[in-house]
Amino acid sequence: MRDAAMVPAFPGTEAPGSADGRTRRAVMLGLAVAAVLAVLAAGGGAADTESDLLRLVRFMAALKGAFALAALVACFWRLRRPAVPWRQAVYVAAPALMAGGALALWQVQQPGLAAILLHAGLFGFLAAALTDADFLEMPVRRLRQAAGGRERRLSPTE
């Protein structure tokens, strides 16, 4: 008979340090690099725009690239623990979409496509993270333990 602690919570999930987890993280990094390379290969020079507008758009692209990097770090962190398969797919694809969109915006060739890629990745990541009970539960639990261990709940009259 198998111990209940050894059985994964969801089919297709595994222990945090397993080979499947490392493979999943490698696939995520590979997708992000592939999205970046695809945009660089498809791009060209900047469209004929004013220099001030070009500077503004490139600053926005750099800012969105920083968001993509933050999402990549958060997804790497979250995928160290088992997740539902659809969330795993979103955590893998969202940073790649965001990075590809940021680079497409930097090149100013297809700003509409760049916006779709960026926001699809951003909204996918936010939807998966905000509906994932395990996304922020561990850090909050650690903060509570560091602050004294017990959570004080206020009554509606306080």
C-alpha positions as a LaTeX table, in Angstrom:
\begin{tabular}{lrrr}
\hline
Residue & $x$ (\AA) & $y$ (\AA) & $z$ (\AA) \\
\hline
Met1 & 0.00 & 0.00 & 0.00 \\
Arg2 & 1.32 & 3.44 & $-0.90$ \\
Asp3 & 1.62 & 6.30 & 1.51 \\
Ala4 & $-0.72$ & 9.22 & 0.73 \\
Ala5 & 2.17 & 11.68 & 1.00 \\
Met6 & 3.92 & 9.97 & $-1.92$ \\
Val7 & 0.95 & 10.26 & $-4.28$ \\
Pro8 & 0.93 & 13.53 & $-6.29$ \\
Ala9 & $-2.05$ & 15.82 & $-5.78$ \\
Phe10 & $-2.71$ & 16.02 & $-9.52$ \\
Pro11 & $-1.83$ & 13.65 & $-12.34$ \\
Gly12 & 1.31 & 14.74 & $-14.13$ \\
Thr13 & 2.79 & 16.56 & $-11.14$ \\
Glu14 & 5.97 & 15.53 & $-9.43$ \\
Ala15 & 8.33 & 16.33 & $-6.59$ \\
Pro16 & 9.96 & 19.79 & $-6.65$ \\
Gly17 & 13.48 & 18.64 & $-7.55$ \\
Ser18 & 12.57 & 15.88 & $-9.98$ \\
Ala19 & 13.82 & 15.52 & $-13.54$ \\
Asp20 & 10.37 & 16.42 & $-14.92$ \\
Gly21 & 10.46 & 19.74 & $-13.04$ \\
Arg22 & 13.90 & 20.55 & $-14.42$ \\
Thr23 & 12.70 & 19.61 & $-17.91$ \\
Arg24 & 9.67 & 21.86 & $-17.56$ \\
Arg25 & 11.85 & 24.80 & $-16.50$ \\
Ala26 & 14.22 & 24.13 & $-19.40$ \\
Val27 & 11.27 & 24.12 & $-21.81$ \\
Met28 & 10.06 & 27.41 & $-20.36$ \\
Leu29 & 13.45 & 29.03 & $-20.80$ \\
Gly30 & 13.70 & 27.59 & $-24.31$ \\
Leu31 & 10.31 & 29.03 & $-25.26$ \\
Ala32 & 11.29 & 32.45 & $-23.97$ \\
Val33 & 14.54 & 32.38 & $-25.95$ \\
Ala34 & 12.71 & 31.10 & $-29.06$ \\
Ala35 & 10.14 & 33.91 & $-28.85$ \\
Val36 & 12.91 & 36.49 & $-28.58$ \\
Leu37 & 14.85 & 34.99 & $-31.49$ \\
Ala38 & 11.74 & 34.73 & $-33.66$ \\
Val39 & 10.95 & 38.41 & $-33.16$ \\
Leu40 & 14.55 & 39.41 & $-33.85$ \\
Ala41 & 14.63 & 37.30 & $-37.01$ \\
Ala42 & 11.34 & 38.67 & $-38.32$ \\
Gly43 & 12.12 & 42.28 & $-37.52$ \\
Gly44 & 13.89 & 44.96 & $-39.40$ \\
Gly45 & 14.61 & 48.59 & $-38.86$ \\
Ala46 & 12.22 & 50.80 & $-37.00$ \\
Ala47 & 9.27 & 52.11 & $-38.94$ \\
Asp48 & 9.41 & 55.66 & $-40.19$ \\
Thr49 & 8.49 & 57.51 & $-36.97$ \\
Glu50 & 9.49 & 60.64 & $-35.16$ \\
Ser51 & 12.51 & 60.31 & $-32.91$ \\
Asp52 & 10.61 & 61.38 & $-29.79$ \\
Leu53 & 7.87 & 58.85 & $-30.45$ \\
Leu54 & 10.46 & 56.17 & $-31.15$ \\
Arg55 & 12.21 & 56.92 & $-27.84$ \\
Leu56 & 8.90 & 56.73 & $-25.98$ \\
Val57 & 7.90 & 53.44 & $-27.60$ \\
Arg58 & 11.31 & 51.91 & $-26.91$ \\
Phe59 & 11.18 & 53.04 & $-23.29$ \\
Met60 & 7.77 & 51.38 & $-22.98$ \\
Ala61 & 9.18 & 48.24 & $-24.62$ \\
Ala62 & 12.06 & 48.19 & $-22.12$ \\
Leu63 & 9.60 & 48.57 & $-19.26$ \\
Lys64 & 7.44 & 45.74 & $-20.62$ \\
Gly65 & 10.59 & 43.64 & $-21.01$ \\
Ala66 & 11.27 & 44.16 & $-17.32$ \\
Phe67 & 7.72 & 42.96 & $-16.58$ \\
Ala68 & 8.41 & 39.89 & $-18.72$ \\
Leu69 & 11.61 & 39.21 & $-16.78$ \\
Ala70 & 9.73 & 39.54 & $-13.47$ \\
Ala71 & 7.04 & 37.15 & $-14.75$ \\
Leu72 & 9.75 & 34.69 & $-15.84$ \\
Val73 & 11.31 & 34.75 & $-12.36$ \\
Ala74 & 7.91 & 34.33 & $-10.68$ \\
Cys75 & 7.02 & 31.42 & $-12.98$ \\
Phe76 & 10.35 & 29.69 & $-12.32$ \\
Trp77 & 9.70 & 30.10 & $-8.60$ \\
Arg78 & 6.13 & 28.76 & $-8.83$ \\
Leu79 & 7.05 & 25.78 & $-11.00$ \\
Arg80 & 9.39 & 24.46 & $-8.31$ \\
Arg81 & 6.22 & 23.03 & $-6.73$ \\
Pro82 & 3.54 & 20.89 & $-8.39$ \\
Ala83 & 0.78 & 22.75 & $-10.20$ \\
Val84 & $-2.31$ & 21.81 & $-12.18$ \\
Pro85 & $-1.33$ & 21.01 & $-15.81$ \\
Trp86 & $-3.18$ & 23.97 & $-17.35$ \\
Arg87 & $-1.39$ & 26.34 & $-14.96$ \\
Gln88 & 1.94 & 24.75 & $-15.84$ \\
Ala89 & 1.27 & 25.50 & $-19.51$ \\
Val90 & 0.35 & 29.11 & $-18.75$ \\
Tyr91 & 3.38 & 29.57 & $-16.48$ \\
Val92 & 5.56 & 28.28 & $-19.34$ \\
Ala93 & 3.98 & 30.25 & $-22.21$ \\
Ala94 & 3.16 & 33.61 & $-20.57$ \\
Pro95 & 6.71 & 34.94 & $-20.04$ \\
Ala96 & 7.66 & 33.86 & $-23.57$ \\
Leu97 & 4.69 & 35.74 & $-25.04$ \\
Met98 & 5.51 & 38.81 & $-22.97$ \\
Ala99 & 9.19 & 38.79 & $-24.00$ \\
Gly100 & 8.31 & 38.33 & $-27.66$ \\
Gly101 & 5.79 & 41.16 & $-27.48$ \\
Ala102 & 8.30 & 43.48 & $-25.80$ \\
Leu103 & 10.86 & 42.83 & $-28.52$ \\
Ala104 & 8.28 & 43.28 & $-31.27$ \\
Leu105 & 7.34 & 46.60 & $-29.68$ \\
Trp106 & 11.03 & 47.60 & $-29.52$ \\
Gln107 & 11.31 & 47.06 & $-33.28$ \\
Val108 & 8.15 & 49.15 & $-33.92$ \\
Gln109 & 7.26 & 47.04 & $-36.97$ \\
Gln110 & 3.99 & 45.47 & $-35.80$ \\
Pro111 & 2.82 & 47.38 & $-32.72$ \\
Gly112 & $-0.64$ & 45.79 & $-32.87$ \\
Leu113 & 0.76 & 42.26 & $-32.84$ \\
Ala114 & 3.24 & 43.27 & $-30.14$ \\
Ala115 & 0.40 & 44.56 & $-27.95$ \\
Ile116 & $-1.60$ & 41.35 & $-28.46$ \\
Leu117 & 1.39 & 39.17 & $-27.52$ \\
Leu118 & 2.28 & 41.28 & $-24.51$ \\
His119 & $-1.19$ & 41.48 & $-23.08$ \\
Ala120 & $-2.06$ & 37.84 & $-23.81$ \\
Gly121 & 1.00 & 36.78 & $-21.82$ \\
Leu122 & 0.33 & 39.30 & $-19.05$ \\
Phe123 & $-3.35$ & 38.44 & $-18.64$ \\
Gly124 & $-2.64$ & 34.71 & $-18.84$ \\
Phe125 & 0.00 & 35.00 & $-16.14$ \\
Leu126 & $-2.22$ & 37.12 & $-13.91$ \\
Ala127 & $-5.21$ & 34.80 & $-14.37$ \\
Ala128 & $-3.15$ & 31.74 & $-13.48$ \\
Ala129 & $-1.36$ & 33.39 & $-10.55$ \\
Leu130 & $-4.38$ & 35.09 & $-8.99$ \\
Thr131 & $-6.50$ & 31.93 & $-9.11$ \\
Asp132 & $-3.65$ & 29.73 & $-7.82$ \\
Ala133 & $-4.05$ & 29.21 & $-4.09$ \\
Asp134 & $-0.43$ & 28.06 & $-3.80$ \\
Phe135 & 1.09 & 31.04 & $-5.61$ \\
Leu136 & 1.37 & 33.37 & $-2.61$ \\
Glu137 & 0.39 & 31.10 & 0.25 \\
Met138 & 3.92 & 29.94 & 1.15 \\
Pro139 & 5.54 & 33.41 & 1.42 \\
Val140 & 2.58 & 34.72 & 3.42 \\
Arg141 & 2.78 & 31.71 & 5.74 \\
Arg142 & 6.52 & 32.31 & 6.25 \\
Leu143 & 5.92 & 35.98 & 7.03 \\
Arg144 & 3.27 & 35.06 & 9.59 \\
Gln145 & 5.60 & 32.57 & 11.25 \\
Ala146 & 8.39 & 35.15 & 11.37 \\
Ala147 & 6.03 & 37.70 & 12.93 \\
Gly148 & 4.96 & 35.47 & 15.79 \\
Gly149 & 3.19 & 32.55 & 14.26 \\
Arg150 & $-0.45$ & 33.33 & 14.93 \\
Glu151 & $-2.85$ & 35.22 & 12.78 \\
Arg152 & $-5.24$ & 37.58 & 14.53 \\
Arg153 & $-8.67$ & 37.73 & 13.01 \\
Leu154 & $-10.80$ & 40.76 & 13.67 \\
Ser155 & $-14.48$ & 40.43 & 14.29 \\
Pro156 & $-16.87$ & 42.60 & 12.28 \\
Thr157 & $-17.46$ & 44.80 & 15.34 \\
Glu158 & $-13.79$ & 45.71 & 15.91 \\
\hline
\end{tabular}
